[in-house]
CSV table of C-alpha atoms and ligand atoms in Angstrom, one decimal:
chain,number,residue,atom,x,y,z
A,1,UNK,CA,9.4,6.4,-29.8
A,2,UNK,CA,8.2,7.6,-26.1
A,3,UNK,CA,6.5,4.7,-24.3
A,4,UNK,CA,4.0,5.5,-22.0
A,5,UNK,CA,3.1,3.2,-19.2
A,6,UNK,CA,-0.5,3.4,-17.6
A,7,UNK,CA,-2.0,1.0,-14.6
A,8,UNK,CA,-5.3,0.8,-14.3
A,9,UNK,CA,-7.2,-0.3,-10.7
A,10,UNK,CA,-9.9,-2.0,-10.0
A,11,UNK,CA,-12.5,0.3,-9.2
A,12,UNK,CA,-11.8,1.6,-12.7
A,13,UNK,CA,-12.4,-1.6,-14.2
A,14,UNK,CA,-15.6,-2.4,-12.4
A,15,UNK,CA,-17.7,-3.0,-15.0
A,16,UNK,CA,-18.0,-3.5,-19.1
A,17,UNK,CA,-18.6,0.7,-19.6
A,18,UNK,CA,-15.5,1.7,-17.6
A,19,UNK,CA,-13.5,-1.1,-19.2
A,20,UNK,CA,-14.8,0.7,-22.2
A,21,UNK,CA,-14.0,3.9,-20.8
A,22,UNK,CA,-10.6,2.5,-19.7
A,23,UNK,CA,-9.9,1.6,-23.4
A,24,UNK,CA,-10.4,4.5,-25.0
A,25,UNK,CA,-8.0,6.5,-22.7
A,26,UNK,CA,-5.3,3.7,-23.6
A,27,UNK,CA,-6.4,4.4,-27.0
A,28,UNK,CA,-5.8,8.3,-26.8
A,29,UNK,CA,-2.5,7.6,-25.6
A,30,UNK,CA,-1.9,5.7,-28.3
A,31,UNK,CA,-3.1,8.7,-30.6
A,32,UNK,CA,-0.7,11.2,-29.6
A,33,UNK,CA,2.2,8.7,-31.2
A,34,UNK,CA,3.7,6.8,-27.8
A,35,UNK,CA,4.4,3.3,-27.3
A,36,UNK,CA,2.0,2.0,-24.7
A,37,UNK,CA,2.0,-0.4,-21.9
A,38,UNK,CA,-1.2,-0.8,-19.5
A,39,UNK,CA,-1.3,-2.9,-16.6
A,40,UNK,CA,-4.5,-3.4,-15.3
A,41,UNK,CA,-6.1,-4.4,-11.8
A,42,UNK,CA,-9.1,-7.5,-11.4
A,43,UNK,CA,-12.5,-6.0,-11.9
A,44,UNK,CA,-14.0,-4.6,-8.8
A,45,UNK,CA,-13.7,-6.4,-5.7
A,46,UNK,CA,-13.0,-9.6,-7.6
A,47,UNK,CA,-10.3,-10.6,-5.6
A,48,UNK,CA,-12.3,-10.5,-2.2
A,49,UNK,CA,-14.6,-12.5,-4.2
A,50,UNK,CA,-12.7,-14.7,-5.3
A,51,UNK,CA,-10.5,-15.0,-1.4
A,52,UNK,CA,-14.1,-15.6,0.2
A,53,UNK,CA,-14.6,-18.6,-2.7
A,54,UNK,CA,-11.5,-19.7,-1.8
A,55,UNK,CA,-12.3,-20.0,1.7
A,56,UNK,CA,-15.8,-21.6,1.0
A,57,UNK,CA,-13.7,-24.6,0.1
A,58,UNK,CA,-10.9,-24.8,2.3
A,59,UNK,CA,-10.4,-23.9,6.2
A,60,UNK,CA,-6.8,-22.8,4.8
A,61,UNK,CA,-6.4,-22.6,1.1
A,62,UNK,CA,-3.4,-24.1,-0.1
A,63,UNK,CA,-1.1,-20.9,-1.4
A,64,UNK,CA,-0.1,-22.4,-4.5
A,65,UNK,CA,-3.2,-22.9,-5.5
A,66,UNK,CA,-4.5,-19.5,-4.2
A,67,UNK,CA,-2.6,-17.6,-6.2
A,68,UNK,CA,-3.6,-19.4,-9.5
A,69,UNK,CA,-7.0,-18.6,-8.5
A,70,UNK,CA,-6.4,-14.6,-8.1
A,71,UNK,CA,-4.0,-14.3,-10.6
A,72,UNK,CA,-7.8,-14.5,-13.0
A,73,UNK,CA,-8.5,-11.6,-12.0
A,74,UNK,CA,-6.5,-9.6,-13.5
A,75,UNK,CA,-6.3,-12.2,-16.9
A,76,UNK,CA,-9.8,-11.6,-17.4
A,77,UNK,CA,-9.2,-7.4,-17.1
A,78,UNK,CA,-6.5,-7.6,-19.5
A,79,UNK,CA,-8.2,-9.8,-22.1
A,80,UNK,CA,-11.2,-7.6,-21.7
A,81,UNK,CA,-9.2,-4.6,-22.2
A,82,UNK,CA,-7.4,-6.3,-25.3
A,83,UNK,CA,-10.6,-7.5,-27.2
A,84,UNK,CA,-12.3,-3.6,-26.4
A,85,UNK,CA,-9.3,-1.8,-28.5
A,86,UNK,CA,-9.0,-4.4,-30.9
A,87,UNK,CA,-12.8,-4.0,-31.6
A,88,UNK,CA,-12.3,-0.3,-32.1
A,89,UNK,CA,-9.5,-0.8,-34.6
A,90,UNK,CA,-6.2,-0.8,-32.3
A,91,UNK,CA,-3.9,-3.4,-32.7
A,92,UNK,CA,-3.7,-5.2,-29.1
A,93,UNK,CA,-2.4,-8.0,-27.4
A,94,UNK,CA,-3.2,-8.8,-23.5
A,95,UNK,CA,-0.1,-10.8,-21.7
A,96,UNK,CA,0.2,-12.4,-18.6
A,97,UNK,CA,2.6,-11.8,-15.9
A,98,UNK,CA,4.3,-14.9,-17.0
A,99,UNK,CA,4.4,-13.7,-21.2
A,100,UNK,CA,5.2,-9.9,-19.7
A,101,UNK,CA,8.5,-11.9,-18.5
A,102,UNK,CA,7.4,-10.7,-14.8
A,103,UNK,CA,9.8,-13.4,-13.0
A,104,UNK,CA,9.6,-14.0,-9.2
A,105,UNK,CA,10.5,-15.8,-6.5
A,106,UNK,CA,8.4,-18.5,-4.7
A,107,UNK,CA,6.6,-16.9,-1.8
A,108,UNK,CA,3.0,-16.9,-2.7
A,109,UNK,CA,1.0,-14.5,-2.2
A,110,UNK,CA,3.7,-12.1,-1.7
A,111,UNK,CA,6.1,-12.8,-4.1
A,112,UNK,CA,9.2,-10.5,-4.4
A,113,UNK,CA,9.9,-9.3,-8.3
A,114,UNK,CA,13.5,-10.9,-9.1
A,115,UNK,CA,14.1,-10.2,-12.8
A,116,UNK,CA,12.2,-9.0,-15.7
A,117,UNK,CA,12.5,-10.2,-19.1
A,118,UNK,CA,11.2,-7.5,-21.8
A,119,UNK,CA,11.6,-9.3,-24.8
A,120,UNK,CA,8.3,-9.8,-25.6
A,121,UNK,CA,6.9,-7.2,-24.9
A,122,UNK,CA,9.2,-4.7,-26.7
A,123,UNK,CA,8.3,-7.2,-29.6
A,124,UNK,CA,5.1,-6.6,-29.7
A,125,UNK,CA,5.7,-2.8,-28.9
A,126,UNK,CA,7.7,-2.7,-32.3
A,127,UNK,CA,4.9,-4.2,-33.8
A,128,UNK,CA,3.0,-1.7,-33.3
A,129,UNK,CA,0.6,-3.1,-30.8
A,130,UNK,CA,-0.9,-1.6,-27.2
A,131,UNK,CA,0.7,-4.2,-24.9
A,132,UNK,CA,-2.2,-5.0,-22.1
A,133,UNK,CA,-0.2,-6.4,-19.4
A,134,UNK,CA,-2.1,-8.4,-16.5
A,135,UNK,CA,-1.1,-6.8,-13.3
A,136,UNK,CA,0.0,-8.2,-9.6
A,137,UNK,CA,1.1,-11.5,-11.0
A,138,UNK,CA,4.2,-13.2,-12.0
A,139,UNK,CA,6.5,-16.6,-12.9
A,140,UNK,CA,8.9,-18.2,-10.8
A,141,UNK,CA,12.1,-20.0,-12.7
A,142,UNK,CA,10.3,-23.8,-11.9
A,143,UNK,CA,6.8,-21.9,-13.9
A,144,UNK,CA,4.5,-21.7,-11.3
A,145,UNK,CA,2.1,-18.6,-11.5
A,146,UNK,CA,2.5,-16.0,-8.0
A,147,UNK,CA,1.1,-12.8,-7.0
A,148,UNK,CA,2.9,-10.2,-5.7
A,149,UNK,CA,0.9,-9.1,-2.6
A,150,UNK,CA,-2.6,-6.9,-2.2
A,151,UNK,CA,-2.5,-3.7,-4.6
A,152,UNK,CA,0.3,-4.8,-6.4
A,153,UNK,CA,-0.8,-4.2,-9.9
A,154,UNK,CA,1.0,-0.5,-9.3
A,155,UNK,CA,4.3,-2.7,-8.9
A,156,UNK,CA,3.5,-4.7,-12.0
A,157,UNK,CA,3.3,-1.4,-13.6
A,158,UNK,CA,6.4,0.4,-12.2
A,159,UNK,CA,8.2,-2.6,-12.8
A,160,UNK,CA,8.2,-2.5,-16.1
A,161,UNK,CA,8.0,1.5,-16.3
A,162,UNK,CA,11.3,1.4,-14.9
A,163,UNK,CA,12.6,-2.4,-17.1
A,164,UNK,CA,11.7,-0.7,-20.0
A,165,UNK,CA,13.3,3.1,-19.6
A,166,UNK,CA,9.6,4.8,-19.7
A,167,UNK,CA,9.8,8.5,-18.5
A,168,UNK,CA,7.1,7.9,-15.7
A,169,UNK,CA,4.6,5.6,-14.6
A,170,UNK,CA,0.8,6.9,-14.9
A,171,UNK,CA,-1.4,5.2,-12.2
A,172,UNK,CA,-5.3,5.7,-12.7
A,173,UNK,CA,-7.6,5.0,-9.7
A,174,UNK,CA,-11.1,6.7,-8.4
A,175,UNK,CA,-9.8,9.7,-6.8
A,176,UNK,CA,-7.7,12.5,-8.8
A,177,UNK,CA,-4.7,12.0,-6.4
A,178,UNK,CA,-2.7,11.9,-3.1
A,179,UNK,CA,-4.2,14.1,-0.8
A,180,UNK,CA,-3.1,15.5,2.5
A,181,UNK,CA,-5.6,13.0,4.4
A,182,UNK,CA,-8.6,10.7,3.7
A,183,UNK,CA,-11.0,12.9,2.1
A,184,UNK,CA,-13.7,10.3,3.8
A,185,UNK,CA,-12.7,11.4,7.5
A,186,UNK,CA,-10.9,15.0,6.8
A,187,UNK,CA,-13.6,17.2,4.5
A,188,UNK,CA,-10.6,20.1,4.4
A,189,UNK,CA,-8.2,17.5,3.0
A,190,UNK,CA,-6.5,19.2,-0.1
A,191,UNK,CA,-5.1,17.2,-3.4
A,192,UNK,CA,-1.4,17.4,-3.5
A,193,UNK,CA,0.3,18.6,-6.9
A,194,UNK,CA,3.6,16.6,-6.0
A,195,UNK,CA,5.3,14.6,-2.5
A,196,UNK,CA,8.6,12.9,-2.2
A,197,UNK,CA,9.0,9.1,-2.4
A,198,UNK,CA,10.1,9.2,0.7
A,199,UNK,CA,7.0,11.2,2.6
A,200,UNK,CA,4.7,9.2,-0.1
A,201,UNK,CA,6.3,5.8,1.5
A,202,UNK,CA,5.7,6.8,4.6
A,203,UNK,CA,1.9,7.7,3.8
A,204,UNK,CA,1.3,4.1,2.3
A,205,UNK,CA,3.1,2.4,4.5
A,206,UNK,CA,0.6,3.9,7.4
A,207,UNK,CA,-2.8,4.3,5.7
A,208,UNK,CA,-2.9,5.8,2.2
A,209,UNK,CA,-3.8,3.6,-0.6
A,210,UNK,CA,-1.4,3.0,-2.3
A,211,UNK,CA,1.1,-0.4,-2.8
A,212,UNK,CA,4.1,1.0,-0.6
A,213,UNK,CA,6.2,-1.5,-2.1
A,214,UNK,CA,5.5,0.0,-5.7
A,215,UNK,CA,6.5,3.4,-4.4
A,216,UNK,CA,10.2,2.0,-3.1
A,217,UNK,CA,10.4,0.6,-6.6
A,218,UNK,CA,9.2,3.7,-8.1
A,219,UNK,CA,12.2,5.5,-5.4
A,220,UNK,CA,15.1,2.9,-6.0
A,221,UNK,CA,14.8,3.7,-9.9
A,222,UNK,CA,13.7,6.8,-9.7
A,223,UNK,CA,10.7,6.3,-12.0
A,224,UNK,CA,8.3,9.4,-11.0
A,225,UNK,CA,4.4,7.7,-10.8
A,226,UNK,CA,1.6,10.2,-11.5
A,227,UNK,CA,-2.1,9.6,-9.1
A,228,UNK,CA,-4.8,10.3,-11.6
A,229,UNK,CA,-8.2,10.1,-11.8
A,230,UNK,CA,-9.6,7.4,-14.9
A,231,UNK,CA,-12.4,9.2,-14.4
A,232,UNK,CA,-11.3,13.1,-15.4
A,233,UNK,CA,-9.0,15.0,-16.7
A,234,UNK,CA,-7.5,16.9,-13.8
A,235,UNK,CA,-4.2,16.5,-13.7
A,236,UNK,CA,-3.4,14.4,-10.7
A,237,UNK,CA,0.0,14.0,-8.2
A,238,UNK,CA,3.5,13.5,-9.2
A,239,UNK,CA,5.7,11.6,-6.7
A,240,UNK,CA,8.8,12.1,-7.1
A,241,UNK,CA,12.3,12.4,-5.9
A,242,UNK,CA,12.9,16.4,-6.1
A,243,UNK,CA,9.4,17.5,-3.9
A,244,UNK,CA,11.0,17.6,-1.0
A,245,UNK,CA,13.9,19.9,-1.4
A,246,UNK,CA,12.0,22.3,-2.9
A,247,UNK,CA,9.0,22.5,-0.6
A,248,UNK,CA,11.6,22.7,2.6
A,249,UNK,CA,13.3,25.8,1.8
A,250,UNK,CA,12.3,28.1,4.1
A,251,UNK,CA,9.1,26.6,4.6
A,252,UNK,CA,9.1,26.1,8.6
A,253,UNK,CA,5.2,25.1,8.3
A,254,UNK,CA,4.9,23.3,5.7
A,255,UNK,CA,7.2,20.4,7.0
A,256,UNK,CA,4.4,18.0,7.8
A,257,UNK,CA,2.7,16.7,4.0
A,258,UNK,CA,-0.6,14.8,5.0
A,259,UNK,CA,-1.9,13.0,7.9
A,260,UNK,CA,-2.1,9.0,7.4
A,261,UNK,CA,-4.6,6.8,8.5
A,262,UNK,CA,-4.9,3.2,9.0
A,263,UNK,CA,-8.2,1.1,11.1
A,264,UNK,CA,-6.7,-2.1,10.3
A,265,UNK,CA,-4.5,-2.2,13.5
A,266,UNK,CA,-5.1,-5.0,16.4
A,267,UNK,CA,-3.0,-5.0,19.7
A,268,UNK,CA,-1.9,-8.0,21.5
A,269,UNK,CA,0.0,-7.7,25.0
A,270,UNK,CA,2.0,-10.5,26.6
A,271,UNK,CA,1.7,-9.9,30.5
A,272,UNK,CA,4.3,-11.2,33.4
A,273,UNK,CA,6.8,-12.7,31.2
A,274,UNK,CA,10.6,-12.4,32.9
A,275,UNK,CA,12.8,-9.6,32.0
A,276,UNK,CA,16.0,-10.9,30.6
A,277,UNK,CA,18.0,-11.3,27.4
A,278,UNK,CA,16.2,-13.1,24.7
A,279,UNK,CA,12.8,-12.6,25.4
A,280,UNK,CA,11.7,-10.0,22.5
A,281,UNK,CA,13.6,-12.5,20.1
A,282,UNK,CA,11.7,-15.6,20.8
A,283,UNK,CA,8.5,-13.9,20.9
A,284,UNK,CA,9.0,-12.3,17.5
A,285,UNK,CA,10.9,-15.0,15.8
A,286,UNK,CA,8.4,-17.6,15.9
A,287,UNK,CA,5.8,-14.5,14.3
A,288,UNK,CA,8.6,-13.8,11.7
A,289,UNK,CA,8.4,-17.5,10.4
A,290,UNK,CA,5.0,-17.5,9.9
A,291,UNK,CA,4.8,-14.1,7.8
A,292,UNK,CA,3.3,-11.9,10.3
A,293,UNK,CA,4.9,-8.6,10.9
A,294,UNK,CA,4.9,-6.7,13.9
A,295,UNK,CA,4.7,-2.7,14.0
A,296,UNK,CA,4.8,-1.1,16.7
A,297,UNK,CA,6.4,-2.5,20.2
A,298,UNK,CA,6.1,-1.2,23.2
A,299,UNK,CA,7.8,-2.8,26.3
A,300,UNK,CA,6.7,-1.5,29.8
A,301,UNK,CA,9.4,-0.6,32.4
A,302,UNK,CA,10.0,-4.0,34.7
A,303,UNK,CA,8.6,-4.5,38.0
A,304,UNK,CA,9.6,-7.2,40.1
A,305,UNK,CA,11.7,-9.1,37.5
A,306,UNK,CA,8.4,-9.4,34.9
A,307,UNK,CA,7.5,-7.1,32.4
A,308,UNK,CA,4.4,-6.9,29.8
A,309,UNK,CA,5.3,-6.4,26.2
A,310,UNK,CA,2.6,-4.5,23.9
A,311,UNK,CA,2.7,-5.2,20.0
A,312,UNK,CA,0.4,-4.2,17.2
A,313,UNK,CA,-0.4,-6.6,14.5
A,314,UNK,CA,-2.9,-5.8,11.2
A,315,UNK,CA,-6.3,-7.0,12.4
A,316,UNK,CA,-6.5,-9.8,9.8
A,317,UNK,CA,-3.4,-11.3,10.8
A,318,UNK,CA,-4.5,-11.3,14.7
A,319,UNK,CA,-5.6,-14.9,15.3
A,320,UNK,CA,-2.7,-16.3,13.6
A,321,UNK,CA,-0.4,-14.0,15.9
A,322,UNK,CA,-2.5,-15.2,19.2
A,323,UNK,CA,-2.2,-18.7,18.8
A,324,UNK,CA,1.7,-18.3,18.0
A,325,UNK,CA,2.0,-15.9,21.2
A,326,UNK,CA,0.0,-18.0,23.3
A,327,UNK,CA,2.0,-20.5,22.8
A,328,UNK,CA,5.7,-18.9,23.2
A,329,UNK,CA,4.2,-16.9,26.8
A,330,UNK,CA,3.8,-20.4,28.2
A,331,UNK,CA,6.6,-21.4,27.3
A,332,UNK,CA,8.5,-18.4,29.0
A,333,UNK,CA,5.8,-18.7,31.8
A,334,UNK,CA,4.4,-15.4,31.3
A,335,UNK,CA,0.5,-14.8,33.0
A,336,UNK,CA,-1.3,-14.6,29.4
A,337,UNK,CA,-2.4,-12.2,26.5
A,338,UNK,CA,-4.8,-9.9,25.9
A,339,UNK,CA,-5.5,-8.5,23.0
A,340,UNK,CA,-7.4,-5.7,21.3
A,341,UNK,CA,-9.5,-4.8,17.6
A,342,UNK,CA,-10.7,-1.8,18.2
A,343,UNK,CA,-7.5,0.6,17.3
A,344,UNK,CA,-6.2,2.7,14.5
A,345,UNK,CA,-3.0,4.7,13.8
A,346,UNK,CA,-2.8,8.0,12.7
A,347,UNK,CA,0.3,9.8,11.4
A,348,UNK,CA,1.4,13.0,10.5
A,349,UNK,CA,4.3,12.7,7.8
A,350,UNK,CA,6.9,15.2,6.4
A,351,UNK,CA,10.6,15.4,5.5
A,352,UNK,CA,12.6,17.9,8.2
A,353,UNK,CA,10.2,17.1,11.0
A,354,UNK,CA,12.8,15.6,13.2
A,355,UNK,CA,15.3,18.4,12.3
A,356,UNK,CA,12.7,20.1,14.3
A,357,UNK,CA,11.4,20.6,17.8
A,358,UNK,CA,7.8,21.1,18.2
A,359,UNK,CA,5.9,18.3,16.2
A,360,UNK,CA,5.5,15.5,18.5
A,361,UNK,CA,3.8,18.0,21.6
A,362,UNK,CA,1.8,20.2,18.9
A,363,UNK,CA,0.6,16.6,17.8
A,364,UNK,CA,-0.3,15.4,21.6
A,365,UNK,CA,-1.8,18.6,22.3
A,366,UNK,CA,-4.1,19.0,19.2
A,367,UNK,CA,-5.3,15.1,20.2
A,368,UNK,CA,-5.3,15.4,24.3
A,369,UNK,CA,-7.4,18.7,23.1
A,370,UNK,CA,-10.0,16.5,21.4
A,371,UNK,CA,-10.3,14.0,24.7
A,372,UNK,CA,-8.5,11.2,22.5
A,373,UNK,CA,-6.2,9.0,24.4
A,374,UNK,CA,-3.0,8.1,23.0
A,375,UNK,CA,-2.5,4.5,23.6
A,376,UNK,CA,1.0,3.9,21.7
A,377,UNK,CA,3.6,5.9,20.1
A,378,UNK,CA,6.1,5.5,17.5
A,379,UNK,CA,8.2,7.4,15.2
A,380,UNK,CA,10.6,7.8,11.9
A,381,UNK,CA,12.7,10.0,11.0
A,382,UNK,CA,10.2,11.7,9.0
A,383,UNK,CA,7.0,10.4,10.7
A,384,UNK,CA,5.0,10.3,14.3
A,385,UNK,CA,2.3,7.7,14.9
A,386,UNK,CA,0.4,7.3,17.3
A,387,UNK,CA,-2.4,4.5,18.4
A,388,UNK,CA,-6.0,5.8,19.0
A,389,UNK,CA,-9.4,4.3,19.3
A,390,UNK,CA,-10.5,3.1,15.9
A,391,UNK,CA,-13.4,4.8,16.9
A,392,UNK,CA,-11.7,8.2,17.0
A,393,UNK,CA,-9.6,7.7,14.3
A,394,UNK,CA,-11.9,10.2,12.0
A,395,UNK,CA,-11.9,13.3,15.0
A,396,UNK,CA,-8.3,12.5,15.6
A,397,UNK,CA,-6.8,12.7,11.8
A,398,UNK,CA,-8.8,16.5,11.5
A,399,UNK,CA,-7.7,17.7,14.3
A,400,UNK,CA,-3.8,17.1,13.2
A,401,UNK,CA,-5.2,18.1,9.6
A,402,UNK,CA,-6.0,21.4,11.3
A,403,UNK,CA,-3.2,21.8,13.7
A,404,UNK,CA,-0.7,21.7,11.3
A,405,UNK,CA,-2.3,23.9,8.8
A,406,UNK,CA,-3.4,21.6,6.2
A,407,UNK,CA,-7.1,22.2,5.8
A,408,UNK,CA,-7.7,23.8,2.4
A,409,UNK,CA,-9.9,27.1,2.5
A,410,UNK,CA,-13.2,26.3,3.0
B,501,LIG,N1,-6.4,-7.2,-7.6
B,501,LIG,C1,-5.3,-7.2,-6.6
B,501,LIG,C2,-5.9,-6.7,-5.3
B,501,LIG,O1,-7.1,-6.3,-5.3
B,501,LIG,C3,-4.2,-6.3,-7.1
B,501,LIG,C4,-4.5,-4.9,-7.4
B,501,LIG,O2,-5.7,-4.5,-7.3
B,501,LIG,O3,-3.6,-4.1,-7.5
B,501,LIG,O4,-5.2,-6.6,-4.4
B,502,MG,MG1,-8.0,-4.7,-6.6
C-alpha cells in the first residue's frame, strides 16, 4: 500500500477549527487508499509560550527539564488530531516521539536523530489506523524525552518519510510554498514550482523558513518534500535533487533561485588583540563549547602587530557570546568588544553562480545603487551574503530580487 507522510506546522494547528480542518485533509488522504503518517507541530506559538513560562521560573532553565516541558506541545497537537479523526469515524492512534521509536542522542534542545525504530508504527499502519505522530521530539537510549531543535517537526517528518520508504514527504504550512524571496519584504517575489536540496539548503540555512537540518535529511536520502499550503489546494514546491540540472541548461540568467533573508544577525568585534598563531582558535573554541555558532568572520589586515576580529552571532545567542569573548580578549590582552543588533544578511542563492563571473559586482552594484552599505561579506559555492543594516534589509532583498530578474510580472 503507498504510504503517505504529511507534517503539519503550527500556524496550521492554531486553533480547534484548523485542527479540524487539519483532520479532514489527513482523512482525505486516507480516502484515496494510502497508508498515512502525520507529524504535527505545537499549536500556534505554544512553544514561545511555553519558553517565556519557562523563563518565569528560572533565570536559566535546566535543559532536561526544558525539553519535557516543550515536547507538550506537540503531545497535545497529536492527541488533538487523533481524538478529531477518530470522532469522524477513522481509526487513529497519536504517538509520541518516544512510541514513534524517534531515538536520539542527549543534547537537549538540539538533539541529533540517531536511529529510528518503525516497529510500531508499521503496526499500527497494518492495522489500519492513521498514525498521528508528535513532531520535534524524541528518546534517548537511558529514556529521557529531547527535542530536536526549533522547526524541527519537518525533521520528525522526513525522518520517518525516509525510515519507512515513503515516496515523498508532504509539508503543510501557511504559505503555498518556497518562493524566490520573503513575500513580506519583496511584493514581486514568485512561488517556485521546484529547487534543488542544495539551493533550498542554502535558503534555510540564511533566512527562509524552513528546518535546514530537515532539508539535509530530506538530501542525504533523497526523500523529495513538497511546501504546501493547509490552507488550499494549489499545488505547492517540490525540492528535490534533479531541479538543478535541469534549470541550468542553458539558462545563463536563471542561475540565481531566490534571495534569502535573515534579521536575526548580531555582530560582535574583538579590537587590539595580537596577531599570531592561535588566536582565532581560542576565541572560537571557548564559543564552540558552549553551543554558540559563529557565521561569518571577518579578520582585518594587522597593523602594528594587533588586529580586530569581526564575527556575527544570531541575536539571541549575543549575550552568552559577549560574556565568553569578554573574557578570552582579556585574557589575550586585546582593548575590548563592541558589539552590534542592528544587522541582517541577505543572500542571493543559485547552483553555477560561482562557475560564473559577474554575480558578486552585479550584487554590490544593485545595493551600493540603493545607498546600502555593505558591512560584511561571505560566500559558498553556490551563495553570496552579505551584512546590511537590519533596517535595510527589506530595500536591499528587492533590489537583488530585481537585479537578477526574479520579480514576477506585475
Ligand atoms: N514547535 C516547535 C517550534 O516551534 C517545532 C516546530 O514547530 O516544528 O520550534
Ligand atoms: Mg512551531
Amino acid at each position: 500500500m503507498a504510504l503517505v507522510v504529511q507534517k503539519y506546522g503550527g500556524s496550521s494547528l492554531a486553533d480547534s477549527s484548523k485542527i479540524r480542518n487539519v483532520a479532514a485533509r489527513i482523512a482525505r488522504a486516507k480516502d484515496c487508499g494510502s497508508g498515512v503518517v502525520a507529524v504535527v507541530s505545537a499549536m500556534g506559538d505554544t512553544t514561545d509560550e511555553l519558553i517565556e513560562l519557562a523563563e518565569e521560573v528560572s533565570d536559566s532553565p535546566d535543559l532536561r527539564e526544558l525539553d519535557v516541558l516543550l515536547s507538550t506541545g506537540e503531545l497535545r497537537s497529536c492527541a488533538l488530531v487523533a481524538m478529531c479523526l477518530k470522532s469522524a469515524g477513522y481509526h487513529a492512534v497519536s504517538l509520541s516521539g518516544a512510541q514513534a521509536g524517534i531515538k536520539t542522542d542527549d543534547q537537549f534542545g538540539m538533539a541529533k536523530i540517531a536511529g529510528l525504530d518503525t516497529e510500531r508504527i508499521m503496526a499500527e499502519l497494518d492495522g489500519g489506523k492513521i498514525v498521528v505522530v508528535a513532531g520535534f521530539q524524541g528518546i534517548t537510549p537511558g529514556m529521557d524525552i529531547t527535542t530536536l531543535g526549533r522547526g524541527a517537526s519537518d525533521l520528525t517528518a522526513i525522518a520517518l518519510a525516509a525510515g519507512l520508504g515513503a515516496r515523498r514527504c508532504e509539508v503543510y504550512t501557511d504559505v503555498d510554498g518556497i518562493y524566490t524571496a520573503d513575500p513580506r519584504l519583496v511584493p514581486r517575489a514568485a512561488k517556485m514550482d521546484e529547487i534543488g536540496f542544495e539551493e533550498m539548503l542554502e535558503l534555510a540555512s540564511y533566512g527562509a523558513k524552513m528546518n535546514p537540518r530537515s532539508i539535509e535529511l530530506g538530501m542525504v536520502y533523497d526523500t523529495p518534500i513538497v511546501v504546501a499550503s493547509s490552507f488550499s489546494d494549489v499545488p505547492g514546491t517540490l525540492i528535490h535533487g534533479e531541479a538543478d540540472m535541469n534549470r541550468n541548461v542553458g539558462e545563463i540568467r536563471n542561475r540565481v533561485s531566490g534571495i534569502a533573508s535573515d534579521t536575526n544577525v548580531a555582530k560582535i568585534t574583538v579590537q587590539g588583540v595580537r596577531d599570531r598563531p592561535g588566536i582565532a582558535a581560542s576565541l572560537f573554541e571557548p564559543l564552540a563549547d558552549v553551543g554558540i555558532s559563529v557565521d561569518v568572520i571577518v579578520q582585518n589586515a594587522s597593523d602594528g602587530g594587533t588586529t580586530d576580529l569581526t564575527f556575527t552571532v544570531k541575536r539571541d545567542d549575543l549575550r552568552r557570546a559577549e560574556s565568553v569573548v569578554r573574557r578570552v580578549s582579556e585574557d589575550l590582552g586585546g582593548r575590548g568588544i563592541v558589539s552590534a543588533l542592528d544587522l541582517a544578511k541577505v543572500s542571493i542563492v543559485g547552483t553555477g553562480i560561482q562557475d560564473a563571473p559577474g554575480y558578486a559586482s552585479t550584487m554590490f552594484r544593485a545595493l551600493a545603487d540603493e545607498g546600502i552599505n555593505i558591512e560584511m561579506i561571505t560566500t559558498s559555492e553556490i551563495r553570496i551574503t552579505c551584512i546590511v543594516s537590519a533596517r535595510q534589509v527589506g530595500e536591499a532583498s528587492r533590489a537583488l530580487h530585481t537585479a537578477f530578474d526574479l520579480d514576477a510580472p506585475s
